[in-house]
mmCIF file of C-alpha atoms in Angstrom:
data_model
loop_
_atom_site.group_PDB
_atom_site.id
_atom_site.type_symbol
_atom_site.label_atom_id
_atom_site.label_comp_id
_atom_site.label_asym_id
_atom_site.label_seq_id
_atom_site.Cartn_x
_atom_site.Cartn_y
_atom_site.Cartn_z
ATOM 1 C CA MET K 1 7.852 -13.507 7.079
ATOM 2 C CA GLY K 2 5.665 -10.659 6.426
ATOM 3 C CA ARG K 3 5.525 -6.965 6.977
ATOM 4 C CA GLU K 4 2.706 -4.316 7.563
ATOM 5 C CA PRO K 5 3.643 -1.417 5.444
ATOM 6 C CA ASP K 6 2.971 1.175 8.069
ATOM 7 C CA THR K 7 4.864 -0.636 10.881
ATOM 8 C CA ALA K 8 7.496 -2.624 9.050
ATOM 9 C CA MET K 9 7.057 -5.236 11.636
ATOM 10 C CA VAL K 10 8.780 -8.451 10.762
ATOM 11 C CA VAL K 11 6.718 -11.499 11.531
ATOM 12 C CA THR K 12 8.249 -14.969 11.896
ATOM 13 C CA SER K 13 7.067 -18.260 13.185
ATOM 14 C CA SER K 14 8.719 -21.322 14.634
ATOM 15 C CA CYS K 15 5.882 -23.418 13.007
ATOM 16 C CA LEU K 16 4.743 -24.616 16.371
ATOM 17 C CA THR K 17 2.168 -27.392 16.320
ATOM 18 C CA GLY K 18 -1.160 -26.763 17.795
ATOM 19 C CA LYS K 19 -3.515 -29.543 19.008
ATOM 20 C CA ARG K 20 -5.803 -29.901 15.986
ATOM 21 C CA PHE K 21 -4.223 -31.364 12.852
ATOM 22 C CA ASP K 22 -2.474 -34.833 12.485
ATOM 23 C CA LEU K 23 0.384 -33.439 10.516
ATOM 24 C CA CYS K 24 1.806 -36.995 9.849
ATOM 25 C CA ALA K 25 -1.486 -38.035 8.252
ATOM 26 C CA ILE K 26 -1.573 -34.914 6.171
ATOM 27 C CA ALA K 27 2.080 -35.417 5.081
ATOM 28 C CA ASP K 28 1.277 -38.978 4.127
ATOM 29 C CA ALA K 29 -1.667 -37.935 1.931
ATOM 30 C CA LEU K 30 0.354 -35.244 0.125
ATOM 31 C CA HIS K 31 3.286 -37.520 -0.518
ATOM 32 C CA GLU K 32 0.881 -40.024 -1.914
ATOM 33 C CA LEU K 33 -0.592 -37.325 -4.201
ATOM 34 C CA ARG K 34 2.944 -36.585 -5.234
ATOM 35 C CA ASP K 35 3.575 -40.151 -6.120
ATOM 36 C CA HIS K 36 0.424 -40.453 -8.062
ATOM 37 C CA MET K 37 0.382 -37.113 -9.824
ATOM 38 C CA HIS K 38 1.029 -38.936 -13.288
ATOM 39 C CA HIS K 39 -2.100 -40.858 -12.869
ATOM 40 C CA VAL K 40 -3.948 -37.772 -11.759
ATOM 41 C CA ASN K 41 -2.984 -35.839 -14.817
ATOM 42 C CA LEU K 42 -4.300 -38.552 -17.135
ATOM 43 C CA ARG K 43 -7.727 -37.671 -15.837
ATOM 44 C CA LEU K 44 -7.302 -33.868 -16.453
ATOM 45 C CA ASP K 45 -7.591 -31.719 -19.646
ATOM 46 C CA ASN K 46 -4.748 -29.601 -18.494
ATOM 47 C CA HIS K 47 -1.831 -31.225 -16.554
ATOM 48 C CA HIS K 48 -1.299 -30.047 -13.016
ATOM 49 C CA PRO K 49 2.300 -29.191 -12.064
ATOM 50 C CA ALA K 50 4.120 -32.043 -10.211
ATOM 51 C CA LEU K 51 4.755 -31.834 -6.535
ATOM 52 C CA ASN K 52 8.146 -32.372 -5.158
ATOM 53 C CA ARG K 53 9.197 -33.117 -1.658
ATOM 54 C CA ASP K 54 9.950 -29.617 -0.783
ATOM 55 C CA CYS K 55 6.619 -28.551 -1.966
ATOM 56 C CA VAL K 56 4.878 -31.176 0.336
ATOM 57 C CA GLU K 57 7.144 -30.248 3.254
ATOM 58 C CA GLN K 58 6.181 -26.638 2.964
ATOM 59 C CA LEU K 59 2.524 -27.317 2.716
ATOM 60 C CA VAL K 60 2.748 -29.368 5.896
ATOM 61 C CA GLN K 61 4.611 -26.451 7.454
ATOM 62 C CA ALA K 62 1.727 -24.248 6.491
ATOM 63 C CA TYR K 63 -0.804 -26.622 8.143
ATOM 64 C CA SER K 64 1.392 -26.512 11.234
ATOM 65 C CA MET K 65 1.412 -22.749 11.031
ATOM 66 C CA ILE K 66 -2.398 -22.319 10.993
ATOM 67 C CA ASP K 67 -2.623 -25.125 13.689
ATOM 68 C CA HIS K 68 -0.488 -22.657 15.923
ATOM 69 C CA TYR K 69 -2.758 -19.727 14.830
ATOM 70 C CA LEU K 70 -5.861 -21.754 15.914
ATOM 71 C CA ALA K 71 -4.199 -22.737 19.261
ATOM 72 C CA GLU K 72 -3.580 -19.003 19.833
ATOM 73 C CA ASP K 73 -7.130 -18.055 18.739
ATOM 74 C CA LEU K 74 -5.728 -15.583 16.195
ATOM 75 C CA PRO K 75 -8.323 -14.006 14.132
ATOM 76 C CA LEU K 76 -6.589 -14.501 10.822
ATOM 77 C CA LEU K 77 -9.062 -13.022 8.461
ATOM 78 C CA SER K 78 -9.836 -10.033 10.500
ATOM 79 C CA MET K 79 -8.485 -6.389 9.984
ATOM 80 C CA GLY K 80 -4.866 -5.936 11.054
ATOM 81 C CA GLN K 81 -3.839 -9.504 10.508
ATOM 82 C CA SER K 82 -2.655 -9.252 6.991
ATOM 83 C CA ARG K 83 0.929 -9.923 7.828
ATOM 84 C CA HIS K 84 -0.126 -13.367 9.122
ATOM 85 C CA VAL K 85 -1.940 -14.185 6.019
ATOM 86 C CA LEU K 86 1.077 -13.215 4.050
ATOM 87 C CA ALA K 87 3.256 -15.381 6.188
ATOM 88 C CA VAL K 88 1.152 -18.420 5.415
ATOM 89 C CA ASN K 89 1.710 -17.852 1.667
ATOM 90 C CA HIS K 90 5.447 -17.390 2.407
ATOM 91 C CA ARG K 91 5.587 -20.738 4.219
ATOM 92 C CA VAL K 92 3.832 -22.447 1.278
ATOM 93 C CA LEU K 93 6.267 -20.948 -1.250
ATOM 94 C CA PHE K 94 9.609 -20.733 0.670
ATOM 95 C CA GLY K 95 9.401 -22.953 3.739
ATOM 96 C CA GLU K 96 10.237 -22.177 7.228
ATOM 97 C CA GLY K 97 13.953 -21.608 6.959
ATOM 98 C CA ASN K 98 14.144 -19.913 3.692
ATOM 99 C CA THR K 99 11.907 -16.957 4.797
ATOM 100 C CA LEU K 100 14.980 -15.915 6.544
ATOM 101 C CA ASN K 101 17.489 -16.811 3.902
ATOM 102 C CA PRO K 102 18.991 -13.647 2.201
ATOM 103 C CA ASP K 103 19.044 -15.620 -1.208
ATOM 104 C CA TYR K 104 15.262 -15.397 -1.204
ATOM 105 C CA HIS K 105 15.092 -11.769 -0.307
ATOM 106 C CA LYS K 106 14.152 -10.590 -3.775
ATOM 107 C CA ALA K 107 11.459 -13.115 -4.183
ATOM 108 C CA LEU K 108 9.921 -12.242 -0.762
ATOM 109 C CA MET K 109 9.930 -8.591 -1.450
ATOM 110 C CA ALA K 110 8.198 -9.140 -4.958
ATOM 111 C CA SER K 111 5.623 -11.377 -3.171
ATOM 112 C CA GLU K 112 4.901 -8.718 -0.508
ATOM 113 C CA LYS K 113 4.776 -5.887 -3.089
ATOM 114 C CA HIS K 114 2.075 -7.772 -5.041
ATOM 115 C CA PHE K 115 0.107 -8.764 -1.862
ATOM 116 C CA TYR K 116 -0.272 -5.115 -0.695
ATOM 117 C CA GLY K 117 -0.356 -3.599 -4.164
ATOM 118 C CA VAL K 118 -2.605 -5.845 -6.166
ATOM 119 C CA ALA K 119 -5.119 -3.946 -8.264
ATOM 120 C CA GLY K 120 -8.716 -4.623 -7.254
ATOM 121 C CA SER K 121 -9.935 -6.102 -4.005
ATOM 122 C CA GLY K 122 -6.744 -7.708 -2.580
ATOM 123 C CA ILE K 123 -6.402 -8.528 1.074
ATOM 124 C CA GLY K 124 -8.913 -5.787 1.962
ATOM 125 C CA GLY K 125 -11.435 -7.368 -0.132
ATOM 126 C CA LEU K 126 -10.990 -10.822 1.369
ATOM 127 C CA VAL K 127 -11.334 -9.433 4.846
ATOM 128 C CA ASP K 128 -14.327 -7.477 3.805
ATOM 129 C CA TRP K 129 -15.770 -10.435 2.107
ATOM 130 C CA TYR K 130 -15.286 -12.644 5.070
ATOM 131 C CA SER K 131 -16.740 -10.248 7.502
ATOM 132 C CA ARG K 132 -19.902 -9.767 5.397
ATOM 133 C CA ASN K 133 -20.411 -13.561 4.997
ATOM 134 C CA ARG K 134 -19.555 -15.087 8.245
ATOM 135 C CA GLU K 135 -23.025 -16.120 8.921
ATOM 136 C CA GLN K 136 -23.125 -18.409 5.790
ATOM 137 C CA ALA K 137 -22.757 -22.126 6.192
ATOM 138 C CA VAL K 138 -19.211 -22.878 6.791
ATOM 139 C CA TRP K 139 -18.931 -24.944 3.680
ATOM 140 C CA ARG K 140 -19.832 -21.781 1.635
ATOM 141 C CA LEU K 141 -17.549 -19.631 3.738
ATOM 142 C CA ALA K 142 -14.600 -21.847 3.172
ATOM 143 C CA ALA K 143 -15.293 -22.118 -0.535
ATOM 144 C CA GLY K 144 -15.707 -18.337 -0.610
ATOM 145 C CA VAL K 145 -12.366 -17.767 1.032
ATOM 146 C CA TYR K 146 -10.624 -19.987 -1.421
ATOM 147 C CA LEU K 147 -12.313 -18.291 -4.403
ATOM 148 C CA GLN K 148 -11.305 -14.848 -2.995
ATOM 149 C CA THR K 149 -7.650 -16.046 -2.818
ATOM 150 C CA VAL K 150 -7.449 -17.528 -6.292
ATOM 151 C CA GLY K 151 -9.034 -14.575 -7.875
ATOM 152 C CA PRO K 152 -9.347 -12.701 -10.156
ATOM 153 C CA PRO K 153 -7.482 -10.889 -9.045
ATOM 154 C CA GLN K 154 -5.252 -13.336 -7.348
ATOM 155 C CA LEU K 155 -4.370 -12.472 -3.773
ATOM 156 C CA PHE K 156 -0.682 -13.696 -3.971
ATOM 157 C CA LEU K 157 1.921 -13.381 -6.475
ATOM 158 C CA GLU K 158 2.379 -17.209 -6.592
ATOM 159 C CA GLY K 159 0.953 -20.160 -4.660
ATOM 160 C CA ASN K 160 -2.710 -19.040 -4.729
ATOM 161 C CA HIS K 161 -4.349 -22.346 -5.165
ATOM 162 C CA ARG K 162 -2.230 -24.092 -2.307
ATOM 163 C CA THR K 163 -2.352 -21.235 0.025
ATOM 164 C CA GLY K 164 -6.210 -20.992 -0.742
ATOM 165 C CA VAL K 165 -6.790 -24.504 0.506
ATOM 166 C CA ILE K 166 -4.849 -23.719 3.628
ATOM 167 C CA LEU K 167 -6.946 -20.699 4.353
ATOM 168 C CA ALA K 168 -10.180 -22.569 3.586
ATOM 169 C CA ASN K 169 -9.042 -25.155 6.160
ATOM 170 C CA TYR K 170 -8.472 -22.405 8.746
ATOM 171 C CA VAL K 171 -12.132 -21.426 8.254
ATOM 172 C CA LEU K 172 -13.382 -25.015 8.650
ATOM 173 C CA ALA K 173 -11.237 -25.465 11.840
ATOM 174 C CA ARG K 174 -12.690 -22.265 13.356
ATOM 175 C CA ALA K 175 -16.123 -23.880 12.959
ATOM 176 C CA ASN K 176 -14.747 -27.123 14.497
ATOM 177 C CA GLN K 177 -14.823 -29.022 11.275
ATOM 178 C CA ALA K 178 -12.481 -31.624 9.887
ATOM 179 C CA PRO K 179 -10.020 -30.445 7.269
ATOM 180 C CA LEU K 180 -10.135 -30.839 3.448
ATOM 181 C CA VAL K 181 -6.934 -32.419 2.338
ATOM 182 C CA ILE K 182 -6.537 -32.826 -1.405
ATOM 183 C CA ASP K 183 -5.213 -36.499 -1.669
ATOM 184 C CA HIS K 184 -4.761 -38.436 -4.931
ATOM 185 C CA GLN K 185 -8.428 -39.517 -4.847
ATOM 186 C CA LEU K 186 -9.913 -36.013 -4.513
ATOM 187 C CA ALA K 187 -7.288 -34.362 -6.796
ATOM 188 C CA PRO K 188 -8.768 -35.024 -10.225
ATOM 189 C CA THR K 189 -12.289 -33.569 -9.321
ATOM 190 C CA TRP K 190 -10.822 -30.707 -7.346
ATOM 191 C CA PHE K 191 -8.286 -29.768 -10.057
ATOM 192 C CA GLN K 192 -11.106 -30.048 -12.759
ATOM 193 C CA MET K 193 -13.325 -27.582 -10.778
ATOM 194 C CA THR K 194 -10.627 -25.133 -9.874
ATOM 195 C CA GLU K 195 -9.240 -25.170 -13.472
ATOM 196 C CA VAL K 196 -12.237 -23.039 -14.340
ATOM 197 C CA VAL K 197 -10.629 -20.167 -12.395
ATOM 198 C CA ARG K 198 -7.360 -20.491 -14.378
ATOM 199 C CA SER K 199 -9.129 -20.751 -17.691
ATOM 200 C CA ARG K 200 -11.525 -17.797 -17.216
ATOM 201 C CA ARG K 201 -9.095 -15.480 -15.400
ATOM 202 C CA ARG K 202 -8.661 -13.248 -18.644
ATOM 203 C CA SER K 203 -12.343 -13.579 -19.573
ATOM 204 C CA LEU K 204 -14.237 -10.345 -20.356
ATOM 205 C CA LEU K 205 -17.123 -11.665 -18.342
ATOM 206 C CA GLU K 206 -17.560 -10.242 -14.820
ATOM 207 C CA PRO K 207 -16.128 -12.697 -12.467
ATOM 208 C CA LYS K 208 -18.976 -12.495 -9.865
ATOM 209 C CA PHE K 209 -21.256 -14.237 -12.422
ATOM 210 C CA TRP K 210 -19.213 -17.288 -13.414
ATOM 211 C CA LEU K 211 -17.831 -17.649 -9.944
ATOM 212 C CA ARG K 212 -21.299 -17.947 -8.457
ATOM 213 C CA SER K 213 -22.027 -21.492 -9.806
ATOM 214 C CA LEU K 214 -18.559 -22.599 -8.971
ATOM 215 C CA HIS K 215 -18.825 -21.376 -5.416
ATOM 216 C CA GLY K 216 -21.742 -23.728 -4.869
ATOM 217 C CA GLU K 217 -19.903 -26.699 -6.430
ATOM 218 C CA LEU K 218 -16.781 -26.098 -4.356
ATOM 219 C CA ALA K 219 -18.923 -25.757 -1.152
ATOM 220 C CA GLU K 220 -20.684 -29.057 -1.728
ATOM 221 C CA PHE K 221 -17.501 -30.759 -2.540
ATOM 222 C CA ILE K 222 -15.959 -29.418 0.740
ATOM 223 C CA GLN K 223 -18.878 -30.524 2.781
ATOM 224 C CA HIS K 224 -18.605 -34.077 1.522
ATOM 225 C CA HIS K 225 -14.940 -34.489 1.611
ATOM 226 C CA VAL K 226 -13.724 -33.097 4.902
ATOM 227 C CA ASN K 227 -12.066 -36.017 6.771
ATOM 228 C CA GLU K 228 -11.506 -36.722 10.402
ATOM 229 C CA ARG K 229 -8.572 -38.942 9.646
ATOM 230 C CA TYR K 230 -6.463 -35.626 9.522
ATOM 231 C CA LEU K 231 -7.378 -34.766 13.047
ATOM 232 C CA ARG K 232 -5.455 -35.519 16.042
ATOM 233 C CA ARG K 233 -7.175 -38.162 18.189
ATOM 234 C CA SER K 234 -7.605 -35.615 20.931
ATOM 235 C CA SER K 235 -9.564 -33.386 18.577
ATOM 236 C CA LEU K 236 -12.168 -35.983 17.532
ATOM 237 C CA PRO K 237 -15.622 -35.529 18.841
ATOM 238 C CA GLY K 238 -16.095 -37.266 22.208
ATOM 239 C CA ASN K 239 -12.469 -36.980 23.123
#
């Protein structure tokens, strides 16, 4: 659920599945990551929070949501679509049913307040960056959207890294590329790279300088680790 401040239009999604992603394969990979998080953390300087079943289910629902957006040819990162971007984050954080649960109302309102009121670039900055950089190689475009999401400043109140990966996969899919799914084999390297953002978030250095080298690293990582195993058979080249 999300709202545009000027229209107060409530947006919901039944999480319909489009034709692109193999959601079962994605779910299996994420559950395998959940089961191996202890071993992943042994390879990290800072332990990454464990995943639980609800978190995995909500991530799969978010993939289903962007699959539906793709099937509808929704220009997610264009002007006027901010409520749909916020809805993806709400799906990651709360799940499909809980976005309509009154017990979550306070958390949803806090999430929305941050999203539309964040100091700095926020959603307007993300849309503007995407518009100015659409001619870049898709790997750099996907990496840039991820970095614009995780900050600084962070786009969402919570769940920026998870939602950032989902939005990066939207960009990849729009260019007809396979998705990047962070499984237990990719997780140590991905978490090590993205930990730089967390560790330098309060740095006095201008973010654009230290994010520049990370942008290239992430783009190269994405290019070499997208995987067709997470596509439906009908979406594979030649079908």
